[in-house]
Amino acid sequence: MASMAADARRAAVLGKPIAHSLSPVLHRAAYAELGLEGWTYDRFEVDEAALPDFVDGLGPEWAGLSLTMPLKRAVLPLLDEISDTARSVEAVNTLVFTEDGRRVGDNTDIPGIVAALREHGIEQVDSAAVLGAGATASSALAALARVCAGEITVYVRSEARAAEMRAWGERLDVEVRTADWADAAEALRAPLVVATTPAGTTDALAAAVPERPAALFDVLYDPWPTALAARWSMFGGAVVSGLDLLVHQAVLQVEQMTGRSPAPLEAMRRAGEKALADR
């Protein structure tokens, strides 16, 4: 845990690109609510090549870093310790500096997904479908390992991606079946659909939403709603957004970096919603 000293402490989010990140809004809202007046949270555009020098150059006033793409795996060699959760997907989105100067890596995306689903009443499902096989898909599989009792079908565009997802399934001890993206409309009948694809990718699937959809978790939050999420809501299905995930994973980051628990979930959510509305 980071020190609870009243002195000024620093934290930031790193990635490339980074200008779009809502993390500063969320973390600053938490600091204000917690009365951490000396704390600051910034954003820095950093790529894989620049990451080692950036981390090495940080002073003792630094409490932690949030890491987004493309740094979640690049940071691994720089760590002194890594949590089991982060190790399971070989991806770190949270770096905490301990009082004795050690660098501890964790992944709050996975428990963040679980918490976001739980908040919407999704505790356990018999099966699930994942749309896409990019960087977020492995974290989605790790989260689904905690909430899905049966088979997870991952819809992909290539056999190479399919092989990757099956390998992640074996590693995470979840039952993964792969299917061709051309059949992705079939995914929409699953008890839980997790869309991990970039903006616009699932728009064509909106017309295929069944009359009584179950639950959709779409990792996007800007623009929002996606065409798929809008159609899903119109038909009365439960929708979990990328902002839900972003807030829940940020709550865990704030708690780890500041040592304060619980972090102010609702204040952080309101700040995120306002920032999106102002864009």
Coordinates of C-alpha atoms in Angstrom, one line a residue:
M1 CA 0.0 0.0 0.0
A2 CA 1.1 3.5 -0.6
S3 CA 2.0 5.7 2.3
M4 CA -0.9 7.6 4.0
A5 CA 1.4 10.6 4.8
A6 CA -0.3 13.9 4.2
D7 CA 2.5 15.2 2.0
A8 CA 1.9 15.7 -1.7
R9 CA 1.7 12.4 -3.6
R10 CA 1.6 11.9 -7.3
A11 CA 0.0 9.4 -9.6
A12 CA -0.7 9.3 -13.4
V13 CA -2.0 7.2 -16.3
L14 CA 0.5 6.3 -19.0
G15 CA -0.2 5.0 -22.6
K16 CA -0.2 6.0 -26.2
P17 CA -2.5 7.6 -27.2
I18 CA -3.6 9.0 -23.9
A19 CA -5.4 12.3 -24.4
H20 CA -8.8 10.5 -24.4
S21 CA -8.3 8.9 -21.0
L22 CA -10.9 9.5 -18.3
S23 CA -8.6 8.2 -15.6
P24 CA -7.5 11.7 -14.4
V25 CA -11.2 12.7 -14.0
L26 CA -12.0 9.6 -12.0
H27 CA -8.9 9.6 -9.7
R28 CA -9.1 13.4 -9.1
A29 CA -12.8 13.0 -8.1
A30 CA -11.8 10.3 -5.6
Y31 CA -9.0 12.5 -4.1
A32 CA -11.4 15.4 -3.7
E33 CA -14.0 13.1 -2.0
L34 CA -11.4 11.5 0.3
G35 CA -9.9 14.9 1.3
L36 CA -6.5 14.1 -0.2
E37 CA -5.7 17.7 -1.0
G38 CA -2.0 17.2 -1.7
W39 CA -2.5 14.4 -4.3
T40 CA -2.3 15.0 -8.0
Y41 CA -3.1 12.7 -10.9
D42 CA -1.9 13.4 -14.5
R43 CA -1.6 11.8 -17.9
F44 CA 1.6 11.2 -19.9
E45 CA 1.9 9.8 -23.4
V46 CA 4.5 7.1 -23.1
D47 CA 5.2 4.2 -25.4
E48 CA 7.0 0.8 -24.8
A49 CA 10.4 2.2 -25.6
A50 CA 10.1 5.2 -23.3
L51 CA 8.5 3.3 -20.4
P52 CA 11.7 2.0 -18.6
D53 CA 13.3 5.5 -18.4
F54 CA 10.1 7.1 -17.3
V55 CA 9.6 4.7 -14.4
D56 CA 13.2 4.8 -13.4
G57 CA 13.0 8.6 -13.3
L58 CA 10.2 8.8 -10.8
G59 CA 10.9 10.0 -7.3
P60 CA 9.6 8.9 -3.8
E61 CA 6.6 11.2 -4.1
W62 CA 5.0 8.8 -6.6
A63 CA 2.3 6.5 -5.3
G64 CA 1.4 4.7 -8.4
L65 CA 0.6 4.5 -12.1
S66 CA -2.3 3.4 -14.2
L67 CA -1.2 1.7 -17.4
T68 CA -3.2 1.4 -20.6
M69 CA -2.3 0.2 -24.1
P70 CA 0.4 -0.5 -25.2
L71 CA 2.1 -0.8 -21.8
K72 CA 0.2 -3.5 -19.9
R73 CA 2.7 -6.2 -21.0
A74 CA 5.7 -3.9 -21.5
V75 CA 5.8 -3.1 -17.8
L76 CA 6.3 -6.7 -16.7
P77 CA 10.1 -6.7 -16.7
L78 CA 10.2 -3.6 -14.6
L79 CA 8.3 -5.0 -11.6
D80 CA 9.5 -6.5 -8.3
E81 CA 6.2 -8.3 -7.7
I82 CA 3.1 -9.2 -9.7
S83 CA -0.3 -10.3 -8.4
D84 CA -1.7 -13.7 -9.3
T85 CA -4.5 -12.0 -11.2
A86 CA -2.1 -10.0 -13.4
R87 CA 0.1 -13.0 -13.9
S88 CA -2.9 -15.1 -15.1
V89 CA -3.3 -12.8 -18.2
E90 CA 0.3 -11.4 -18.4
A91 CA -1.1 -7.9 -18.2
V92 CA -0.7 -5.2 -15.6
N93 CA -2.8 -2.0 -15.5
T94 CA -1.8 -0.9 -12.0
L95 CA 1.6 -0.2 -10.7
V96 CA 1.9 0.7 -7.0
F97 CA 5.1 2.0 -5.4
T98 CA 5.5 0.7 -1.8
E99 CA 7.1 2.7 1.0
D100 CA 10.3 0.7 0.6
G101 CA 10.5 1.5 -3.1
R102 CA 9.3 -1.8 -4.5
R103 CA 7.2 -1.9 -7.7
V104 CA 4.1 -4.0 -7.4
G105 CA 1.9 -4.8 -10.4
D106 CA -1.7 -5.8 -10.5
N107 CA -4.6 -6.1 -12.9
T108 CA -7.8 -4.4 -11.7
D109 CA -9.6 -4.9 -15.0
I110 CA -10.5 -8.5 -14.2
P111 CA -12.1 -7.8 -10.8
G112 CA -13.5 -4.6 -12.3
I113 CA -15.4 -6.6 -14.9
V114 CA -16.8 -8.9 -12.2
A115 CA -17.8 -6.0 -10.0
A116 CA -19.5 -4.2 -12.9
L117 CA -21.5 -7.3 -13.9
R118 CA -22.5 -7.9 -10.2
E119 CA -23.7 -4.3 -9.9
H120 CA -26.1 -5.1 -12.7
G121 CA -27.3 -8.3 -11.1
I122 CA -25.2 -10.7 -13.1
E123 CA -23.7 -13.1 -10.6
Q124 CA -23.5 -16.3 -12.6
V125 CA -24.4 -17.5 -16.1
D126 CA -24.5 -20.9 -17.6
S127 CA -22.7 -19.9 -20.8
A128 CA -21.3 -16.7 -22.5
A129 CA -20.1 -15.3 -25.8
V130 CA -17.2 -13.0 -26.4
L131 CA -17.1 -10.8 -29.5
G132 CA -13.5 -10.2 -30.6
A133 CA -10.1 -11.5 -29.6
G134 CA -8.0 -8.4 -29.0
A135 CA -6.1 -7.3 -25.9
T136 CA -9.3 -7.0 -23.8
A137 CA -10.5 -10.5 -24.6
S138 CA -8.1 -12.3 -22.3
S139 CA -9.1 -10.2 -19.4
A140 CA -12.8 -10.9 -20.3
L141 CA -12.1 -14.6 -20.3
A142 CA -10.4 -14.3 -16.9
A143 CA -13.4 -12.5 -15.5
L144 CA -15.8 -14.9 -17.1
A145 CA -13.9 -17.8 -15.4
R146 CA -15.4 -16.3 -12.1
V147 CA -19.0 -15.9 -13.3
C148 CA -19.6 -18.4 -16.2
A149 CA -20.3 -22.1 -15.2
G150 CA -20.1 -23.5 -18.7
E151 CA -18.8 -22.9 -22.2
I152 CA -17.6 -19.6 -23.5
T153 CA -17.8 -19.1 -27.3
V154 CA -15.4 -16.5 -28.8
Y155 CA -16.1 -15.1 -32.2
V156 CA -13.0 -14.3 -34.2
R157 CA -11.9 -13.3 -37.7
S158 CA -8.9 -15.6 -38.1
E159 CA -7.6 -19.0 -37.1
A160 CA -4.6 -17.4 -35.5
R161 CA -6.8 -15.4 -33.2
A162 CA -8.9 -18.5 -32.5
A163 CA -5.8 -20.5 -31.5
E164 CA -4.8 -17.6 -29.1
M165 CA -8.2 -17.7 -27.5
R166 CA -8.2 -21.4 -27.1
A167 CA -4.7 -21.2 -25.5
W168 CA -6.0 -18.5 -23.1
G169 CA -8.9 -20.8 -22.2
E170 CA -6.5 -23.6 -21.3
R171 CA -4.3 -21.3 -19.3
L172 CA -7.3 -19.8 -17.4
D173 CA -9.0 -23.2 -17.0
V174 CA -12.2 -22.1 -18.9
E175 CA -14.0 -24.0 -21.6
V176 CA -13.5 -22.0 -24.7
R177 CA -15.0 -22.7 -28.1
T178 CA -14.1 -20.5 -31.1
A179 CA -16.4 -19.6 -34.0
D180 CA -16.1 -17.5 -37.1
W181 CA -17.0 -13.8 -37.0
A182 CA -19.4 -14.4 -39.9
D183 CA -21.6 -16.2 -37.4
A184 CA -21.4 -13.5 -34.7
A185 CA -25.1 -12.8 -34.8
E186 CA -25.6 -16.2 -33.1
A187 CA -23.7 -14.8 -30.1
L188 CA -26.5 -12.4 -29.3
R189 CA -28.7 -15.3 -27.9
A190 CA -26.2 -16.1 -25.2
P191 CA -27.1 -15.4 -21.5
L192 CA -24.2 -13.0 -21.4
V193 CA -22.5 -11.3 -24.4
V194 CA -19.2 -9.5 -23.9
A195 CA -18.2 -7.2 -26.8
T196 CA -14.5 -6.4 -26.7
T197 CA -14.1 -4.9 -30.2
P198 CA -13.2 -1.4 -31.3
A199 CA -15.8 1.3 -32.0
G200 CA -18.0 0.5 -35.0
T201 CA -17.1 -3.2 -35.2
T202 CA -20.4 -4.5 -33.8
D203 CA -22.7 -1.9 -35.4
A204 CA -23.8 -4.3 -38.1
L205 CA -25.0 -6.8 -35.5
A206 CA -27.5 -4.4 -34.0
A207 CA -30.2 -5.5 -36.4
A208 CA -29.8 -9.1 -35.2
V209 CA -30.5 -8.4 -31.5
P210 CA -33.2 -10.9 -30.4
E211 CA -36.6 -9.7 -29.1
R212 CA -35.8 -10.7 -25.5
P213 CA -32.0 -10.3 -25.1
A214 CA -30.3 -11.3 -21.9
A215 CA -27.2 -9.3 -20.9
L216 CA -24.7 -7.3 -22.9
F217 CA -21.3 -6.0 -21.6
D218 CA -19.8 -3.6 -24.1
V219 CA -16.3 -2.4 -23.1
L220 CA -16.7 0.8 -25.1
Y221 CA -17.8 4.1 -23.4
D222 CA -17.1 6.8 -26.0
P223 CA -19.0 7.1 -28.2
W224 CA -21.9 5.7 -26.1
P225 CA -24.3 4.1 -26.5
T226 CA -23.0 1.9 -29.3
A227 CA -25.5 0.8 -31.9
L228 CA -25.6 -2.6 -30.4
A229 CA -26.0 -1.3 -26.8
A230 CA -28.8 1.1 -27.9
R231 CA -30.7 -1.7 -29.7
W232 CA -30.2 -4.0 -26.7
S233 CA -31.6 -1.5 -24.3
M234 CA -34.5 -0.8 -26.6
F235 CA -35.5 -4.5 -26.4
G236 CA -35.2 -4.5 -22.6
G237 CA -31.9 -6.3 -22.1
A238 CA -29.4 -5.6 -19.4
V239 CA -26.5 -3.4 -20.5
V240 CA -23.2 -3.0 -18.8
S241 CA -21.0 -0.2 -20.3
G242 CA -17.3 0.4 -20.6
L243 CA -17.7 3.3 -18.1
D244 CA -19.0 0.8 -15.6
L245 CA -15.8 -1.2 -16.0
L246 CA -13.6 2.0 -16.0
V247 CA -15.1 3.2 -12.7
H248 CA -14.9 -0.1 -11.0
Q249 CA -11.3 -0.8 -12.0
A250 CA -10.4 2.8 -11.0
V251 CA -11.9 2.3 -7.6
L252 CA -9.6 -0.6 -7.0
Q253 CA -6.6 1.4 -8.2
V254 CA -7.4 4.3 -5.9
E255 CA -7.7 2.0 -2.9
Q256 CA -4.3 0.4 -3.7
M257 CA -2.5 3.7 -4.4
T258 CA -3.9 5.6 -1.4
G259 CA -4.5 2.9 1.1
R260 CA -8.1 4.3 1.6
S261 CA -11.0 2.0 1.4
P262 CA -13.7 2.1 0.2
A263 CA -13.0 4.5 -2.7
P264 CA -16.0 6.8 -3.6
L265 CA -17.6 4.8 -6.4
E266 CA -20.5 7.1 -7.0
A267 CA -18.5 10.3 -6.9
M268 CA -16.2 8.8 -9.5
R269 CA -19.0 7.6 -11.7
R270 CA -20.7 11.1 -11.6
A271 CA -17.4 12.7 -12.6
G272 CA -17.0 10.3 -15.5
E273 CA -20.5 10.8 -16.7
K274 CA -20.1 14.5 -16.7
A275 CA -16.8 14.4 -18.5
L276 CA -18.4 12.3 -21.3
A277 CA -21.4 14.5 -21.5
D278 CA -19.1 17.6 -21.9
R279 CA -17.2 16.1 -24.8

